[in-house]
Tab-separated table of C-alpha atoms and ligand atoms in Angstrom:
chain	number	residue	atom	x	y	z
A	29	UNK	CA	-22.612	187.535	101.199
A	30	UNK	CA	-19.861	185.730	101.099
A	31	UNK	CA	-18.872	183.629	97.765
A	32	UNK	CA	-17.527	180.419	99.788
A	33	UNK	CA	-20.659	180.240	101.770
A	34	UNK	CA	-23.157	180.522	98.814
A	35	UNK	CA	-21.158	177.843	96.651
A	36	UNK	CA	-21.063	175.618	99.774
A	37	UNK	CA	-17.320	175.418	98.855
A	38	UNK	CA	-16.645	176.314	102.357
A	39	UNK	CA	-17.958	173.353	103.885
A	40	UNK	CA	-17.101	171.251	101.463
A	41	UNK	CA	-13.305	171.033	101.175
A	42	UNK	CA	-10.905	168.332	100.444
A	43	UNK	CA	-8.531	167.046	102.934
A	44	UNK	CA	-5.756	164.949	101.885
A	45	UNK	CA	-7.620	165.058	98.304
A	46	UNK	CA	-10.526	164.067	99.986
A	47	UNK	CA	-13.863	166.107	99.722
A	48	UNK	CA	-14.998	166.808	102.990
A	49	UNK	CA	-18.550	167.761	104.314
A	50	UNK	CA	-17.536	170.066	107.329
A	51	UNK	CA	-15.355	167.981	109.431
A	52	UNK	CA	-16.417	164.847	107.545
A	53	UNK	CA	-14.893	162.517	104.913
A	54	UNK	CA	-17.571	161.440	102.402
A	55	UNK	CA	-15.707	158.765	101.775
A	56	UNK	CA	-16.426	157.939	105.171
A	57	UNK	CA	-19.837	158.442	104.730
A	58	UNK	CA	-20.294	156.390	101.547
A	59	UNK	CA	-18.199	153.331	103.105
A	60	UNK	CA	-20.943	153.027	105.805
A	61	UNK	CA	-24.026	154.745	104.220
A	62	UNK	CA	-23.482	152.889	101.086
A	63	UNK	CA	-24.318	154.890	97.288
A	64	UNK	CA	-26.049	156.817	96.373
A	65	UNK	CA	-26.493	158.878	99.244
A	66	UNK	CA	-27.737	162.534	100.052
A	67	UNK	CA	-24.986	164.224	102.155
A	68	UNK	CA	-26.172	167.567	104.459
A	69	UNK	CA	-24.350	170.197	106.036
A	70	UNK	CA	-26.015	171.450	108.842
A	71	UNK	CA	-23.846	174.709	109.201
A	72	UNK	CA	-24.882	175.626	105.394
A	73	UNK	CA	-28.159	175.637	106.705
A	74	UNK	CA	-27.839	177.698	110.034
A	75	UNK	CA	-25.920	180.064	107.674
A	76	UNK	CA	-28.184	180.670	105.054
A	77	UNK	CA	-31.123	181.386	108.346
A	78	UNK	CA	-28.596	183.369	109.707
A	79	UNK	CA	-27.951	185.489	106.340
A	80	UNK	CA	-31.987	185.774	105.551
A	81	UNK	CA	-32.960	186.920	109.305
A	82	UNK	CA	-29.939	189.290	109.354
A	83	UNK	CA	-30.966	191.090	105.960
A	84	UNK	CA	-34.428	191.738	107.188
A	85	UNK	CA	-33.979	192.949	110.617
A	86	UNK	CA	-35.329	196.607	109.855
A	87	UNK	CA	-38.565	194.955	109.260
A	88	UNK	CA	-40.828	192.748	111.775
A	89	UNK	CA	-41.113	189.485	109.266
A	90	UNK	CA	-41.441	185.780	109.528
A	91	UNK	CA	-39.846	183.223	107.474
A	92	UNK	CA	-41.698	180.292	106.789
A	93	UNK	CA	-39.277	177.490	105.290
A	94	UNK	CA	-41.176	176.016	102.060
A	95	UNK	CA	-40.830	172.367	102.834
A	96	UNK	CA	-41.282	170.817	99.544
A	97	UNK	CA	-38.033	172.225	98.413
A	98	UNK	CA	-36.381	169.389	101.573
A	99	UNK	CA	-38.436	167.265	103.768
A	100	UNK	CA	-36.121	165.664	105.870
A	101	UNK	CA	-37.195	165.433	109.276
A	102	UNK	CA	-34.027	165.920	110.944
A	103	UNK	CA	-33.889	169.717	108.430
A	104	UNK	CA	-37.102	170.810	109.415
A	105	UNK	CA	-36.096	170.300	113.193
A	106	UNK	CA	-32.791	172.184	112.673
A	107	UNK	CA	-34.688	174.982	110.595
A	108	UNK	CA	-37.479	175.172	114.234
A	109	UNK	CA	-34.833	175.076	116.283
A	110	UNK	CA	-33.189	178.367	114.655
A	111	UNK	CA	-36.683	179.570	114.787
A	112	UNK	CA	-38.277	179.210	111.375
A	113	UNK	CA	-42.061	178.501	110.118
A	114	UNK	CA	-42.794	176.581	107.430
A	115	UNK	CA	-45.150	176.558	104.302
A	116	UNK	CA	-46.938	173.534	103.203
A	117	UNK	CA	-48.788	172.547	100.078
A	118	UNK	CA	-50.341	168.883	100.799
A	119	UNK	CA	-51.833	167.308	104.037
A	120	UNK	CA	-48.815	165.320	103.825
A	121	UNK	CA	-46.453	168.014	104.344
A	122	UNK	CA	-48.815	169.453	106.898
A	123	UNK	CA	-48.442	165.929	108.601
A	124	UNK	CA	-44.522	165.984	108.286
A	125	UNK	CA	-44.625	169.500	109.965
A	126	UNK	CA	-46.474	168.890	112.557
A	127	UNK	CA	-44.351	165.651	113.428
A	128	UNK	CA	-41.182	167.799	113.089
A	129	UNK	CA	-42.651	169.858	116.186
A	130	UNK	CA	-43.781	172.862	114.123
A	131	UNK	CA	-47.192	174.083	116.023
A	132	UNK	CA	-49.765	175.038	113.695
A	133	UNK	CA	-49.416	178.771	114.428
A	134	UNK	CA	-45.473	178.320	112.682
A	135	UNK	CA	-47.190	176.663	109.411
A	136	UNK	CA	-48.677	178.313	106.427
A	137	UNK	CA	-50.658	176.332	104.059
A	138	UNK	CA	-50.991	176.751	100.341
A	139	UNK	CA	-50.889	174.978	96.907
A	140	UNK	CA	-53.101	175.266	94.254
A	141	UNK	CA	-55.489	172.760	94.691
A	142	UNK	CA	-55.858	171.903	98.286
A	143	UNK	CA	-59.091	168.945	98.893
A	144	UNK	CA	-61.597	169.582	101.774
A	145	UNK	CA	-59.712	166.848	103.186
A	146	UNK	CA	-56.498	168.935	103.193
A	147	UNK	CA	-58.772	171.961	104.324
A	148	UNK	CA	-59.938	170.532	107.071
A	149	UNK	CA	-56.772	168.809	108.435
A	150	UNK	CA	-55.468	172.485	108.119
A	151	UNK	CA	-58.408	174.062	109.773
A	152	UNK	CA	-57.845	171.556	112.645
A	153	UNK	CA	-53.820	172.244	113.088
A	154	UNK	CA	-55.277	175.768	113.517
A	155	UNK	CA	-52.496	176.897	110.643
A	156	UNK	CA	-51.619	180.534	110.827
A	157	UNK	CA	-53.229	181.282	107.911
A	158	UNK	CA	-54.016	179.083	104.346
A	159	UNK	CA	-53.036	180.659	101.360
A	160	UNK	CA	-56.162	180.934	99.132
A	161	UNK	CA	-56.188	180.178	95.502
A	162	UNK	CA	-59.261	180.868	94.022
A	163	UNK	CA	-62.809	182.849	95.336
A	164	UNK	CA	-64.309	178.276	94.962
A	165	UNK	CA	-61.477	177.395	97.584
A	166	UNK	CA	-62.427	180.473	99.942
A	167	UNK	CA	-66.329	179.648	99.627
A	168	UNK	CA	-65.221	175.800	100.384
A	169	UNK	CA	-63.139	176.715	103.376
A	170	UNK	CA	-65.617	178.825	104.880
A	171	UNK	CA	-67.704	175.948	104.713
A	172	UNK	CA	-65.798	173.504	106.720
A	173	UNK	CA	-64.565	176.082	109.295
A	174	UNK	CA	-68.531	176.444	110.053
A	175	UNK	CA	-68.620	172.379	110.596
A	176	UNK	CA	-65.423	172.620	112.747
A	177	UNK	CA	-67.199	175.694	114.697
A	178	UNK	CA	-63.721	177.158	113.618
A	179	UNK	CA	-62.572	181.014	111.853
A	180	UNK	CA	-60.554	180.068	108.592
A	181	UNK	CA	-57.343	182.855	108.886
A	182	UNK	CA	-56.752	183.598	105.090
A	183	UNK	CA	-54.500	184.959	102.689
A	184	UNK	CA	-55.056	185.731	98.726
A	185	UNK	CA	-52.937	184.490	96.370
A	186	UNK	CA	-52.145	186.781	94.174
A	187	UNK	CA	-51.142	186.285	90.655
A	188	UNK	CA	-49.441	189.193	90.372
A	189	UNK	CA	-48.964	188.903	86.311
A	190	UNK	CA	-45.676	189.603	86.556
A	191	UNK	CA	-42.807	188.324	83.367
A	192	UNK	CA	-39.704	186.878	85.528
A	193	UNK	CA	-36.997	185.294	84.355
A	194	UNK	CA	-35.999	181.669	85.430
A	195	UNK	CA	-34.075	179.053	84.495
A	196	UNK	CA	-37.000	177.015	83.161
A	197	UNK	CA	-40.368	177.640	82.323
A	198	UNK	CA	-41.904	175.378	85.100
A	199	UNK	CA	-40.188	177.356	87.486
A	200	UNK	CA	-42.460	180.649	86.577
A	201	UNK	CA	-45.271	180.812	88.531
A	202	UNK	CA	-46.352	184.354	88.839
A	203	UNK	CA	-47.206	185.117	85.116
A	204	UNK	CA	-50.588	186.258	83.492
A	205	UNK	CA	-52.881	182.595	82.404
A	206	UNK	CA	-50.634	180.657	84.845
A	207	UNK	CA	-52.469	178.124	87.301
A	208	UNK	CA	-51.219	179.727	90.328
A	209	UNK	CA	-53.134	182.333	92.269
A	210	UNK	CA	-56.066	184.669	91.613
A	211	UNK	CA	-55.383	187.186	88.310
A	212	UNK	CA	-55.138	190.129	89.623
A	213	UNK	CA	-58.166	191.951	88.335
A	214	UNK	CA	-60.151	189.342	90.448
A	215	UNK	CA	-58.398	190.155	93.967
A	216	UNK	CA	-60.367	192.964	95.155
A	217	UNK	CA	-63.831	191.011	94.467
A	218	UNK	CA	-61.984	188.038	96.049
A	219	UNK	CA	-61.295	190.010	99.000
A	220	UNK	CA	-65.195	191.290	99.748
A	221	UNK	CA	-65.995	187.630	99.180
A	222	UNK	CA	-63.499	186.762	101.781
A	223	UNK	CA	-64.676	189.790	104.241
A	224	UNK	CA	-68.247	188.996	104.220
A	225	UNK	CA	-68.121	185.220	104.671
A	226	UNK	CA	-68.819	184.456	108.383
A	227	UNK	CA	-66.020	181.920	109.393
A	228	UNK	CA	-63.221	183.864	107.085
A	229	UNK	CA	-61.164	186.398	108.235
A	230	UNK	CA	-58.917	187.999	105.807
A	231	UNK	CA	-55.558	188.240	107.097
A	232	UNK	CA	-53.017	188.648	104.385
A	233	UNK	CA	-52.027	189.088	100.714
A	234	UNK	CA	-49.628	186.276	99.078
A	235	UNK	CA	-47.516	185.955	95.949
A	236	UNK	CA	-44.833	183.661	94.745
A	237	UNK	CA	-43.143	184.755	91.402
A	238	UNK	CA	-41.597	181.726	90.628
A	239	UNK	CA	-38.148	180.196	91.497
A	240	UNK	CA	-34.290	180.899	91.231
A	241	UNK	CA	-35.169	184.295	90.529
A	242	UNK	CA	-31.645	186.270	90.130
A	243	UNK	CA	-33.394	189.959	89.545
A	244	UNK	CA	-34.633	191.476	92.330
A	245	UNK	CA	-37.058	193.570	90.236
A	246	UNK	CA	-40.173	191.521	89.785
A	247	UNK	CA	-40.055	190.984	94.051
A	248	UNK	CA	-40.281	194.762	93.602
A	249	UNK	CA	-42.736	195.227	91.388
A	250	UNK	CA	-44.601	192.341	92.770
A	251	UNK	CA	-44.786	193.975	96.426
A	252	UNK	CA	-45.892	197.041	94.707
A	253	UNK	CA	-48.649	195.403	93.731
A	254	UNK	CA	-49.599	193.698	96.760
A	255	UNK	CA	-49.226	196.895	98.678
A	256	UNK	CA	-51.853	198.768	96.171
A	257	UNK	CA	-54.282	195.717	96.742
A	258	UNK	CA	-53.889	196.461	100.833
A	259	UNK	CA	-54.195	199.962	100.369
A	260	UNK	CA	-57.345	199.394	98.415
A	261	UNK	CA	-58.711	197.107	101.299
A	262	UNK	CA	-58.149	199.239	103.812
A	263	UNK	CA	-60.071	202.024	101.758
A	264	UNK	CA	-62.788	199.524	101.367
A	265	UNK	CA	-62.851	199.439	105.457
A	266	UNK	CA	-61.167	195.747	105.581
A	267	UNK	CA	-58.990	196.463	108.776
A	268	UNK	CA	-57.833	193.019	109.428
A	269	UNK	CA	-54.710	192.283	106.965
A	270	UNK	CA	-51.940	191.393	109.122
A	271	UNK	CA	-49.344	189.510	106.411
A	272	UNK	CA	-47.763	190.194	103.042
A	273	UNK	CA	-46.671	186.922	102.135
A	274	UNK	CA	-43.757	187.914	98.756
A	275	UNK	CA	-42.830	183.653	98.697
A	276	UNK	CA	-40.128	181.966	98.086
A	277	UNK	CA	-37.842	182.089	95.066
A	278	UNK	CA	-34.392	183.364	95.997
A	279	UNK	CA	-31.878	181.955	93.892
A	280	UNK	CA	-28.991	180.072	94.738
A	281	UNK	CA	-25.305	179.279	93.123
A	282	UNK	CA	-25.314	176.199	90.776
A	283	UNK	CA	-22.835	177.389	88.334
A	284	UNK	CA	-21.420	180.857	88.494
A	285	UNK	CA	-24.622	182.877	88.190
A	286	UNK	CA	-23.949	186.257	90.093
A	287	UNK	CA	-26.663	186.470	92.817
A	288	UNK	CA	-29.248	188.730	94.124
A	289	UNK	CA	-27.327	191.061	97.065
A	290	UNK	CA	-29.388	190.669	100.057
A	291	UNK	CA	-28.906	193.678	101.957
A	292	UNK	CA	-29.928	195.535	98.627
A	293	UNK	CA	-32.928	192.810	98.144
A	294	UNK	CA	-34.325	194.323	101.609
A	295	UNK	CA	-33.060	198.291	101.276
A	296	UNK	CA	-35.588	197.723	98.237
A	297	UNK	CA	-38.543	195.891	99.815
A	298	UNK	CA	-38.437	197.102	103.188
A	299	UNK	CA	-39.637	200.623	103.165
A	300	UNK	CA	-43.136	199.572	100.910
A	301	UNK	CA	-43.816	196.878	103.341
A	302	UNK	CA	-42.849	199.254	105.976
A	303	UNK	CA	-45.655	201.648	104.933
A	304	UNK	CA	-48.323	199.023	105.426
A	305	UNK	CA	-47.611	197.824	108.500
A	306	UNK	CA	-48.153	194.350	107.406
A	307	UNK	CA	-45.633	191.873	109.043
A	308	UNK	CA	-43.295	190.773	105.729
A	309	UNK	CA	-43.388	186.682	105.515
A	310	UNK	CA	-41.213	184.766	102.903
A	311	UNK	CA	-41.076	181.424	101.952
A	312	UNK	CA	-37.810	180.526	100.921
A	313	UNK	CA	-36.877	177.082	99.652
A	314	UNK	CA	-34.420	176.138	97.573
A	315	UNK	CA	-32.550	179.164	98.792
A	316	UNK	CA	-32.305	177.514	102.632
A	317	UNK	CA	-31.126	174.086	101.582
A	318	UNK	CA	-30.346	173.830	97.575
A	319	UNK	CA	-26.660	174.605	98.204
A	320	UNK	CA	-26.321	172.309	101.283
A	321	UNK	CA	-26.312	169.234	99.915
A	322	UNK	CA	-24.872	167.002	97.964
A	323	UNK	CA	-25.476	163.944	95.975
A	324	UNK	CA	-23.076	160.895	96.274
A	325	UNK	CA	-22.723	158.418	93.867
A	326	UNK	CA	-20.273	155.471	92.773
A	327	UNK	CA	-19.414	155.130	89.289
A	328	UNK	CA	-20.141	151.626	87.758
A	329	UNK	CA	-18.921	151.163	84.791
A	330	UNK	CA	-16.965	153.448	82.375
A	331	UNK	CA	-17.537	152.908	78.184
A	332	UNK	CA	-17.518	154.541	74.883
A	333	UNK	CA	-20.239	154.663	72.592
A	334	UNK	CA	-20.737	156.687	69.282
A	335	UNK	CA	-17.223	158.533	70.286
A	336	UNK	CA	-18.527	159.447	73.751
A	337	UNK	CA	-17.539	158.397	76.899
A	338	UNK	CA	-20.133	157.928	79.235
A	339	UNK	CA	-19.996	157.356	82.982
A	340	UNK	CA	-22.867	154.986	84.597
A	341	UNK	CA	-23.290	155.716	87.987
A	342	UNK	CA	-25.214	154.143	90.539
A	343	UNK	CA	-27.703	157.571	90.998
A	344	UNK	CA	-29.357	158.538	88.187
A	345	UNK	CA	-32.739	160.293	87.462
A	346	UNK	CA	-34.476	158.319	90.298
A	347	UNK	CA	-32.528	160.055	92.710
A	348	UNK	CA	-32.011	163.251	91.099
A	349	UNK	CA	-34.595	164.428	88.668
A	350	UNK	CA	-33.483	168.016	87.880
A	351	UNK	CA	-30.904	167.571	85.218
A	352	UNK	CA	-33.351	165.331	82.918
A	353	UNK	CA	-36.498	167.390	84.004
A	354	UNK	CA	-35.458	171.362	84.431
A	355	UNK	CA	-32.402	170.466	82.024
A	356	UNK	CA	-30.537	171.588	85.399
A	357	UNK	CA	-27.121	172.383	86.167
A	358	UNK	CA	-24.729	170.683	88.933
A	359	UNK	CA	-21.138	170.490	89.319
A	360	UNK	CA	-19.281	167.245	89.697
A	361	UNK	CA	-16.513	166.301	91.272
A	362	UNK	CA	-14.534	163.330	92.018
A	363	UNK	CA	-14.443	162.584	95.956
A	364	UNK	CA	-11.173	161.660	95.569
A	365	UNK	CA	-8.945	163.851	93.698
A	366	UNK	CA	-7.949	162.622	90.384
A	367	UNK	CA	-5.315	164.612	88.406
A	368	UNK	CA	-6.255	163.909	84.784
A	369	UNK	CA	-9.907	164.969	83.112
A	370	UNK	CA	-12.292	163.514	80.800
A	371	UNK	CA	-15.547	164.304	79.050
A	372	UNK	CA	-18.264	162.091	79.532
A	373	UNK	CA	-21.885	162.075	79.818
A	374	UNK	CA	-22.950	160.892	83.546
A	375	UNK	CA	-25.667	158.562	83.562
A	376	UNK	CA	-27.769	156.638	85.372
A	377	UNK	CA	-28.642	152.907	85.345
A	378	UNK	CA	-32.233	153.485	84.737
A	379	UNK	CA	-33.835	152.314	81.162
A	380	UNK	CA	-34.646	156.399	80.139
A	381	UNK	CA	-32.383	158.633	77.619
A	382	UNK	CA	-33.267	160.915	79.602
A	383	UNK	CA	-31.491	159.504	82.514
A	384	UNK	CA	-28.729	161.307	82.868
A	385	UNK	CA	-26.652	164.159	85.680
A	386	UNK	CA	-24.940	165.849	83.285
A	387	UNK	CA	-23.991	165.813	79.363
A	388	UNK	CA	-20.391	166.679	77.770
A	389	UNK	CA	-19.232	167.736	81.189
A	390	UNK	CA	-15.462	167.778	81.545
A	391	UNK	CA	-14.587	166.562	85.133
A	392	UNK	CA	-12.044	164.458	86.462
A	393	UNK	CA	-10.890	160.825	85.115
A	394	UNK	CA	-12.507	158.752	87.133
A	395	UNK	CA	-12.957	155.208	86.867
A	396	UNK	CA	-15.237	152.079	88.362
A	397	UNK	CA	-15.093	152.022	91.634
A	398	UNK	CA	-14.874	156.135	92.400
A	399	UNK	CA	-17.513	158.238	93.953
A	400	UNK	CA	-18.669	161.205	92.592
A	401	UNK	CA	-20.179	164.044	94.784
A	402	UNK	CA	-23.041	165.892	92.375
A	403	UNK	CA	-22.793	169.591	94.364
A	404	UNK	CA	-25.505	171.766	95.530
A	405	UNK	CA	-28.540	168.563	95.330
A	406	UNK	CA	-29.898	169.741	98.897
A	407	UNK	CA	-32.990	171.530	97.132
A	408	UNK	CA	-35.661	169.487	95.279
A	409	UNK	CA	-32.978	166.245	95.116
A	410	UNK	CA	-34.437	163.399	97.597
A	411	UNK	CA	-38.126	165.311	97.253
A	412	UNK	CA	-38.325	164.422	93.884
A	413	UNK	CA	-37.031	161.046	93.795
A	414	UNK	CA	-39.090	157.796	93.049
A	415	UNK	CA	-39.083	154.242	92.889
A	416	UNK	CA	-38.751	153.864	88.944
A	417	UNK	CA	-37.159	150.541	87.531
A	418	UNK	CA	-38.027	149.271	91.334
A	419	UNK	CA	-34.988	151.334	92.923
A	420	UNK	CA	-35.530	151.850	96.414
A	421	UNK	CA	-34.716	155.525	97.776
A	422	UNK	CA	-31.583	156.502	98.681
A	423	UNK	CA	-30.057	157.226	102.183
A	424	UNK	CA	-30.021	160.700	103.596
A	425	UNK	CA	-27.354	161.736	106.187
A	426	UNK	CA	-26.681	164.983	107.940
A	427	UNK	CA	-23.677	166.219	108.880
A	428	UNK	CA	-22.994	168.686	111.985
A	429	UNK	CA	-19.451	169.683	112.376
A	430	UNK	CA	-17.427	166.458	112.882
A	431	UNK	CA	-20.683	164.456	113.382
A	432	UNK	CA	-22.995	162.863	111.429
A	433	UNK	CA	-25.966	160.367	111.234
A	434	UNK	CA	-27.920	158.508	108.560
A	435	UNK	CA	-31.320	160.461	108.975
A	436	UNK	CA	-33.199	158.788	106.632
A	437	UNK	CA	-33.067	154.831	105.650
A	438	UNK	CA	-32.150	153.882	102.571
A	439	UNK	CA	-34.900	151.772	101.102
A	440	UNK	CA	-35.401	148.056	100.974
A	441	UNK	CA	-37.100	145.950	98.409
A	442	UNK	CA	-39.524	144.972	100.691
A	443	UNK	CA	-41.018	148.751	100.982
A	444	UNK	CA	-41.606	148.598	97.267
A	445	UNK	CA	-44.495	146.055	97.713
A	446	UNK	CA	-45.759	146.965	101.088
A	447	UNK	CA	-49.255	148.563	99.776
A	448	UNK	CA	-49.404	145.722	96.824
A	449	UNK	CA	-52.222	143.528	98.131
A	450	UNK	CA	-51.734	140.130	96.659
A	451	UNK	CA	-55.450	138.987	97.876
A	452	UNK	CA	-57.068	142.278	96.741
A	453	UNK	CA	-60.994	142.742	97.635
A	454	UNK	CA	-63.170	142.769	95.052
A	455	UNK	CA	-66.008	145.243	94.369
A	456	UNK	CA	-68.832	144.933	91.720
A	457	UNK	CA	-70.891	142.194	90.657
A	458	UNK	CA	-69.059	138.992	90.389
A	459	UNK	CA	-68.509	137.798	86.454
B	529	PLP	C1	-42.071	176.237	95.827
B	529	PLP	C2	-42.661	177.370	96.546
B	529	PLP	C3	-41.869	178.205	97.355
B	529	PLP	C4	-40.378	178.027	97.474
B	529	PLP	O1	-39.726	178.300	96.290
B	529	PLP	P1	-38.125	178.357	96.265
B	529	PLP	O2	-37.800	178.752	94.897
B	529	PLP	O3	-37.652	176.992	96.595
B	529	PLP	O4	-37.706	179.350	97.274
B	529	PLP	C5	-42.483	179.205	98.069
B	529	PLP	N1	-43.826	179.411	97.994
B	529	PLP	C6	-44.607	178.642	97.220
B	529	PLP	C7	-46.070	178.919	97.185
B	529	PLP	C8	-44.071	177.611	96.470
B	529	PLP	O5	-44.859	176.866	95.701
């Protein structure tokens, strides 16, 4: 893999001291998109498809895009144009999916605690198969395919109690007590629960370890264990697993973390999947998008307090929640080159501490006035923005070569009262 295409340096250069997205000034960008706005680069994209389908060749596999890592419509059609699934975990990702074009053979659905509702908008896509959570979910599912006249396709989710390491604790998902999946001791019942209900059919076995995973061990010792729950199946006479589902999780470059290899990542996985049979799916995220976007913001005001400099910027934790919420990493730069450097904090303008980008982070002097790009913001960025202190969302705009197009609105004042109903109805006996 190469290191300019993982950092997204190599789409984002400068040009006349002016960072570029691909053939794009983002000064350009801001003067018409306004700040703050998420910037795109479609090639970082097609790349990182390219480099994920070209490691796993030797193996037949799907990959099913996790769409709650980036839900921008104009993504997920790039991402089914290049020939991707995806994996949902709400009916509203479901219906962004299926509005993207994705047919409900391309889409997985999971997440931990998915309503009947959900089930049955699911059942009625005719998804390729739901990911499974618990033995009550299975039973519940079974149910509403039999109302729908309908066969539930259905993979276990299986906490494979494995210790990974991640940058945070709430990005480990795969450990022993964690919410996720069914402990492992339980699969096998699970799995003659699943065989003998009539509108079930048990199609695949499902993990997801957690995310930004840099060792490649724990997807090892994870598929080992998956591969010893199909080979018990079969034993048991269950002929009918088609999938092994590993998840998402592959890491990307924030800082200068060394990265999993992935031609080594599949010499490793490919010859236990191999011996199944089982087509391999993986539901990559962060590892897709997080390094193709950026965050642009304009600095407002520059002051000292308590011997600190801090920067307030027009983009804080509303837009990007990471750095206050995972404690997360991302490099800064100014847009337009500056030759001296400071150390400030970067903040927000919203009434929270914990509003911040980044703390003691030498970068370049900038002053009122200058955009800052925050790097590598294309994974869980806009997705996890809100409307806090009444700021409407930013602007999204993708890039494509020397092209580009606001893709998403930014958001007026009037869309933060749309659903307020000033004449509400009243229910209950009147006082
Ligand atoms: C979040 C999630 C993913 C994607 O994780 P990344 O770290 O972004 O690759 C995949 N599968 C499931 C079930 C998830 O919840």
């Amino acid at each position: 893999m190469g290191q300019s295409v993982l950092t997204g340096t190599g789409v984002f250069r400068r040009e006349g001291g002016v960072l570029q997205c691909e053939g794009v000034s983002l000064e350009a960008i801001a003067a018409v998109a306004g700040t703050p706005c998420y910037v795109y680069s479609a090639g970082t994209i097609r790349d990182r498809y390219a480099q994920l389908a070209g490691a796993l060749t030797d193996v037949p596999h799907r990959i099913h895009y996790t769409l709650k890592a980036n839900a921008n419509a104009a993504i997920l059609r790039l991402l089914r144009e290049l020939g991707a699934g995806v994996d949902v975990v709400s009916g509203g990702e479901l219906h962004r999916a299926l509005r993207a074009g994705f047919r409900g053979q391309d889409i997985i659905f999971g997440g931990v605690g998915k309503t009947a509702q959900e089930l049955r908008e699911g059942l009625e896509a005719d998804v390729l198969f739901f990911n499974v959570e618990s033995e009550a979910e299975l039973i519940l599912l079974d149910r509403i395919a039999a109302e729908l006249g309908r066969t539930a396709r259905v993979s276990l989710r299986v906490n494979p109690e494995i210790t990974v390491e991640a940058a945070h604790e709430y990005i480990k998902t795969g450990q022993k007590g964690a919410k996720f999946g069914i402990p492992y001791d339980e699969v096998l019942p699970a799995a003659r629960v699943a065989r003998d209900l009539p509108n079930t059919e048990l199609v695949g076995l499902d993990m997801h370890l957690g995310s930004q995973l840099f060792s490649l061990e724990p997807y090892l010792a994870g598929t080992e264990r998956l591969v010893l729950l199909c080979l018990a199946l079969r034993r048991e006479g269950v002929d009918t697993l088609r999938y092994l589902d590993i998840g998402g999780g592959l890491a990307v470059r924030y800082e200068d973390e060394s990265l999993p290899d992935l031609t080594q990542f599949s010499e490793l996985l490919v010859p236990g999947v191999a011996q199944t049979g089982l087509q391999l799916v993986m539901e990559p995220g962060r590892f897709m998008v997080g390094n193709s976007g950026m965050l642009v913001t304009r600095v407002l005001y520059r002051k000292r307090s308590g011997g600190k400099e801090h920067l307030v910027c027009d983009a804080g934790m509303t837009e990007l929640l990471r750095p206050s919420h995972y404690n997360a990493y991302h490099r800064i730069e100014a847009v337009r080159a500056r030759s001296e450097v400071m150390v400030a904090d970067v903040v927000g303008p919203v009434c929270e501490s914990g509003d911040f980008l980044a703390l003691d982070r030498q970068l370049e002097a900038v002053h009122p006035g200058d955009l800052l790009a925050v790097f590598d913001a294309g994974a869980y960025g806009y997705v996890m923005s809100s409307n806090y202190n009444a700021r409407p969302r930013a602007a999204e705009v993708l890039v494509d070569g020397d092209r580009w197009a606001v893709v998403t609105a930014r958001e007026r004042y009037e869309d933060l009262v749309r659903h307020e109903l000033p004449d509400p109805e009243w229910h209950g006996k009147e006082r």
